[in-house]
């Protein structure tokens, strides 16, 4: 790792804060590009954090110096209510696409005719399966990010795009014809890596939330989130593939300064943009086909989804000469790869009981090779999915791996169905030795097993607790947990922390030597240092993911306080919905769960939030109920609501005798009248701020 030690040094005492601020921003930007875009870190994390903290501190002391392109300002502004629809100043065209090689030849013929048989080269890209984006830079700074929309107008999602770590908020300056390139539009695809998609979906599954079908849907869903802070939790990537100049200098017509697609990509790369990978300049159609063929199979090894190759005429002058017909440029074309399919026999449909008790039907398949892996199982989601597809045990089914990463059963070969076959009926029992009934919750597609002693649930809970993102206990992965549970050494989470008493039994198990046992016990001991938030997340309460656990820990401060909270109290916390509040209250009602938290406390796990719990601070508004009405002078209503809740107050929708304060702004209507009628104290925004200041 090449160190930038001279830059990491403490500030020169003569340096005025503004110079240091500029210097820090430059270093951090360069380090970000090296880390995120080039995957070549040039600084270690600790140094980076130190510089970042120094910048935060300097900016806090000099608030006038904060600029939107500062690395500290990726998340900014208030959650959006809706996105503004804005016209593209140059339409975002589609591509003609085909699955047919002859049509690629036709495309080449049309290009040659359009160029009156002049020689031409092609630039080949992978076709990223994501969401197209237009980024506008003015004066070197990211000014606006628009979705493609209908090609003519798109949504302004600048706030969300700013949070993508590889998107430069300010570019590294490069010269074009001796003039700095500062005003331009970049287009590219926002996408999510397969591994990140699978991990996020696993987390959602663990929380009992609906799964995303594929990385593209998850990307699109993420970009449309209204709160940019949420976007930061989902790792999005950008791959750029297009540059257009808005302005260069008064003498040069912008588009004429650009020579070729290959040059444009080089310029973008130099400015610090993350580029589409594996692109290639091809001299003729044969080389284009070689590119297409090579990536048809190699794409299976890529960490992201591609659904084809994009072939572009390399020369920008030739692109302009060819122009566009309707929605399609005549200089570019997409060749799409077929979704990989295979046929196999569905031997049986089994049930998998998750840690929250959901019973997921799984297709047990005769093993079949598909797009680089052997598939022997695939999820059938739920009873509705099976019914809609009318898939039956013994059927020959089609397995597909398209842009979805996860193989799926996409169809049934009806002609090969056995005449005696019967439609599948969802079992009424779970199938394990305890033969527990399965129940369908009204309004949900899933069937549940409610048996607390269910072995699958127990294992699911243990696995979740020990996993890397939770308590991070190395040595207790799925297989070890299965083995220890089977041997009767693990039933509850608390048993993990009693394993050291059973060292002899552990050593008696197959594949458990002294070293392995000691490492595992040491990892268990070490996990006791995990903060309260992780312990809370690890309990596996439905809908309580890491973020929710953080909110709860921050608000209530201790496990005891959380236990005592009613569903009403829980749902009045900002960020906790009614469904989650209900699930938490319900979880703490169970005697078994109460015993578990007591045992974990006695075993030395963190039961207290290490920071200052907000609910613990006695503020003048703690526990008081507010109703907000009218237009406040400086705050939006949501902001006032968040502020009140953060200080321990509650916000209700209607005025009643239980209301303590009505916070009224301009043009307050009936709620103000009601307050006066009931004698409820009416306060202004200024009064509220004065109360907070106390
Ligand atoms: S070039 C006028 N290059 O495919 C040409 N597009 O079907 C503009 N896409 O809307 C597009 N990877 O979202 C281009 N390397 C790539 C691409 C790519 C993915 C998407 C893009 C476009 C769609 C057209």
mmCIF file with all atom_site columns, C-alpha atoms and ligand atoms in Angstrom, residues 91-97 123-133 148 187-190 239-242 261 276-277 279 305-312 319 327-334 336, ligand 1:
data_model
loop_
_atom_site.group_PDB
_atom_site.id
_atom_site.type_symbol
_atom_site.label_atom_id
_atom_site.label_alt_id
_atom_site.label_comp_id
_atom_site.label_asym_id
_atom_site.label_entity_id
_atom_site.label_seq_id
_atom_site.pdbx_PDB_ins_code
_atom_site.Cartn_x
_atom_site.Cartn_y
_atom_site.Cartn_z
_atom_site.occupancy
_atom_site.B_iso_or_equiv
_atom_site.pdbx_formal_charge
_atom_site.auth_seq_id
_atom_site.auth_comp_id
_atom_site.auth_asym_id
_atom_site.auth_atom_id
_atom_site.pdbx_PDB_model_num
ATOM   1  C CA  . UNK A 1 91  ? -33.227 12.980 -24.780 1.00 0.00 ? 91  UNK A CA  1
ATOM   2  C CA  . UNK A 1 92  ? -32.003 9.700  -23.308 1.00 0.00 ? 92  UNK A CA  1
ATOM   3  C CA  . UNK A 1 93  ? -32.434 7.285  -26.177 1.00 0.00 ? 93  UNK A CA  1
ATOM   4  C CA  . UNK A 1 94  ? -33.114 3.558  -26.034 1.00 0.00 ? 94  UNK A CA  1
ATOM   5  C CA  . UNK A 1 95  ? -31.183 0.946  -27.901 1.00 0.00 ? 95  UNK A CA  1
ATOM   6  C CA  . UNK A 1 96  ? -32.476 -1.362 -30.542 1.00 0.00 ? 96  UNK A CA  1
ATOM   7  C CA  . UNK A 1 97  ? -31.786 -4.801 -29.288 1.00 0.00 ? 97  UNK A CA  1
ATOM   8  C CA  . UNK A 1 123 ? -16.521 0.286  -29.186 1.00 0.00 ? 123 UNK A CA  1
ATOM   9  C CA  . UNK A 1 124 ? -18.009 -2.679 -27.339 1.00 0.00 ? 124 UNK A CA  1
ATOM   10 C CA  . UNK A 1 125 ? -19.322 -2.437 -23.793 1.00 0.00 ? 125 UNK A CA  1
ATOM   11 C CA  . UNK A 1 126 ? -21.007 -4.875 -21.507 1.00 0.00 ? 126 UNK A CA  1
ATOM   12 C CA  . UNK A 1 127 ? -24.671 -4.038 -21.120 1.00 0.00 ? 127 UNK A CA  1
ATOM   13 C CA  . UNK A 1 128 ? -25.110 -3.436 -17.415 1.00 0.00 ? 128 UNK A CA  1
ATOM   14 C CA  . UNK A 1 129 ? -28.452 -4.573 -16.056 1.00 0.00 ? 129 UNK A CA  1
ATOM   15 C CA  . UNK A 1 130 ? -29.302 -1.639 -13.825 1.00 0.00 ? 130 UNK A CA  1
ATOM   16 C CA  . UNK A 1 131 ? -30.940 1.763  -13.926 1.00 0.00 ? 131 UNK A CA  1
ATOM   17 C CA  . UNK A 1 132 ? -29.810 4.392  -16.450 1.00 0.00 ? 132 UNK A CA  1
ATOM   18 C CA  . UNK A 1 133 ? -28.755 7.716  -14.996 1.00 0.00 ? 133 UNK A CA  1
ATOM   19 C CA  . UNK A 1 148 ? -34.040 8.130  -17.626 1.00 0.00 ? 148 UNK A CA  1
ATOM   20 C CA  . UNK A 1 187 ? -24.467 8.838  -18.451 1.00 0.00 ? 187 UNK A CA  1
ATOM   21 C CA  . UNK A 1 188 ? -24.111 5.484  -16.908 1.00 0.00 ? 188 UNK A CA  1
ATOM   22 C CA  . UNK A 1 189 ? -25.860 2.659  -15.168 1.00 0.00 ? 189 UNK A CA  1
ATOM   23 C CA  . UNK A 1 190 ? -26.455 2.468  -11.441 1.00 0.00 ? 190 UNK A CA  1
ATOM   24 C CA  . UNK A 1 239 ? -20.673 2.319  -14.396 1.00 0.00 ? 239 UNK A CA  1
ATOM   25 C CA  . UNK A 1 240 ? -20.239 5.242  -16.803 1.00 0.00 ? 240 UNK A CA  1
ATOM   26 C CA  . UNK A 1 241 ? -20.436 4.790  -20.577 1.00 0.00 ? 241 UNK A CA  1
ATOM   27 C CA  . UNK A 1 242 ? -21.253 8.120  -22.175 1.00 0.00 ? 242 UNK A CA  1
ATOM   28 C CA  . UNK A 1 261 ? -15.934 6.951  -27.544 1.00 0.00 ? 261 UNK A CA  1
ATOM   29 C CA  . UNK A 1 276 ? -17.986 0.336  -17.395 1.00 0.00 ? 276 UNK A CA  1
ATOM   30 C CA  . UNK A 1 277 ? -15.527 -2.560 -17.165 1.00 0.00 ? 277 UNK A CA  1
ATOM   31 C CA  . UNK A 1 279 ? -14.959 -2.541 -22.777 1.00 0.00 ? 279 UNK A CA  1
ATOM   32 C CA  . UNK A 1 305 ? -25.388 -8.701 -13.825 1.00 0.00 ? 305 UNK A CA  1
ATOM   33 C CA  . UNK A 1 306 ? -25.047 -8.101 -17.554 1.00 0.00 ? 306 UNK A CA  1
ATOM   34 C CA  . UNK A 1 307 ? -27.745 -8.963 -20.005 1.00 0.00 ? 307 UNK A CA  1
ATOM   35 C CA  . UNK A 1 308 ? -25.850 -8.314 -23.217 1.00 0.00 ? 308 UNK A CA  1
ATOM   36 C CA  . UNK A 1 309 ? -23.254 -6.300 -25.085 1.00 0.00 ? 309 UNK A CA  1
ATOM   37 C CA  . UNK A 1 310 ? -23.622 -2.766 -26.462 1.00 0.00 ? 310 UNK A CA  1
ATOM   38 C CA  . UNK A 1 311 ? -21.933 -2.063 -29.791 1.00 0.00 ? 311 UNK A CA  1
ATOM   39 C CA  . UNK A 1 312 ? -21.204 1.604  -30.562 1.00 0.00 ? 312 UNK A CA  1
ATOM   40 C CA  . UNK A 1 319 ? -22.056 9.021  -34.521 1.00 0.00 ? 319 UNK A CA  1
ATOM   41 C CA  . UNK A 1 327 ? -36.045 6.734  -30.024 1.00 0.00 ? 327 UNK A CA  1
ATOM   42 C CA  . UNK A 1 328 ? -33.044 4.815  -31.365 1.00 0.00 ? 328 UNK A CA  1
ATOM   43 C CA  . UNK A 1 329 ? -29.560 6.007  -32.310 1.00 0.00 ? 329 UNK A CA  1
ATOM   44 C CA  . UNK A 1 330 ? -28.332 4.548  -35.605 1.00 0.00 ? 330 UNK A CA  1
ATOM   45 C CA  . UNK A 1 331 ? -24.798 4.301  -34.210 1.00 0.00 ? 331 UNK A CA  1
ATOM   46 C CA  . UNK A 1 332 ? -25.443 1.909  -31.342 1.00 0.00 ? 332 UNK A CA  1
ATOM   47 C CA  . UNK A 1 333 ? -27.025 -1.490 -30.916 1.00 0.00 ? 333 UNK A CA  1
ATOM   48 C CA  . UNK A 1 334 ? -27.512 -4.018 -28.135 1.00 0.00 ? 334 UNK A CA  1
ATOM   49 C CA  . UNK A 1 336 ? -28.855 -9.480 -25.612 1.00 0.00 ? 336 UNK A CA  1
HETATM 50 S S1  . LIG B 2 .   ? -25.308 3.280  -24.286 1.00 0.00 ? 1   LIG B S1  1
HETATM 51 C C1  . LIG B 2 .   ? -27.660 6.083  -26.993 1.00 0.00 ? 1   LIG B C1  1
HETATM 52 N N1  . LIG B 2 .   ? -23.984 1.498  -22.900 1.00 0.00 ? 1   LIG B N1  1
HETATM 53 O O1  . LIG B 2 .   ? -29.255 -0.056 -21.898 1.00 0.00 ? 1   LIG B O1  1
HETATM 54 C C2  . LIG B 2 .   ? -26.969 4.993  -26.291 1.00 0.00 ? 1   LIG B C2  1
HETATM 55 N N2  . LIG B 2 .   ? -26.313 1.685  -22.531 1.00 0.00 ? 1   LIG B N2  1
HETATM 56 O O2  . LIG B 2 .   ? -31.402 -0.483 -23.849 1.00 0.00 ? 1   LIG B O2  1
HETATM 57 C C3  . LIG B 2 .   ? -27.153 5.090  -24.847 1.00 0.00 ? 1   LIG B C3  1
HETATM 58 N N3  . LIG B 2 .   ? -27.162 0.188  -20.797 1.00 0.00 ? 1   LIG B N3  1
HETATM 59 O O3  . LIG B 2 .   ? -30.964 2.972  -21.482 1.00 0.00 ? 1   LIG B O3  1
HETATM 60 C C4  . LIG B 2 .   ? -26.933 3.878  -24.115 1.00 0.00 ? 1   LIG B C4  1
HETATM 61 N N4  . LIG B 2 .   ? -25.236 -0.744 -20.282 1.00 0.00 ? 1   LIG B N4  1
HETATM 62 O O4  . LIG B 2 .   ? -29.729 1.981  -19.499 1.00 0.00 ? 1   LIG B O4  1
HETATM 63 C C5  . LIG B 2 .   ? -25.186 2.040  -23.152 1.00 0.00 ? 1   LIG B C5  1
HETATM 64 N N5  . LIG B 2 .   ? -22.681 0.017  -21.702 1.00 0.00 ? 1   LIG B N5  1
HETATM 65 C C6  . LIG B 2 .   ? -23.859 0.553  -21.959 1.00 0.00 ? 1   LIG B C6  1
HETATM 66 C C7  . LIG B 2 .   ? -25.011 0.153  -21.270 1.00 0.00 ? 1   LIG B C7  1
HETATM 67 C C8  . LIG B 2 .   ? -26.232 0.737  -21.591 1.00 0.00 ? 1   LIG B C8  1
HETATM 68 C C9  . LIG B 2 .   ? -26.534 -0.695 -20.012 1.00 0.00 ? 1   LIG B C9  1
HETATM 69 C C10 . LIG B 2 .   ? -28.608 0.431  -20.753 1.00 0.00 ? 1   LIG B C10 1
HETATM 70 C C11 . LIG B 2 .   ? -28.991 1.873  -20.674 1.00 0.00 ? 1   LIG B C11 1
HETATM 71 C C12 . LIG B 2 .   ? -29.909 2.136  -21.815 1.00 0.00 ? 1   LIG B C12 1
HETATM 72 C C13 . LIG B 2 .   ? -30.372 0.767  -22.135 1.00 0.00 ? 1   LIG B C13 1
HETATM 73 C C14 . LIG B 2 .   ? -30.809 0.717  -23.567 1.00 0.00 ? 1   LIG B C14 1
#
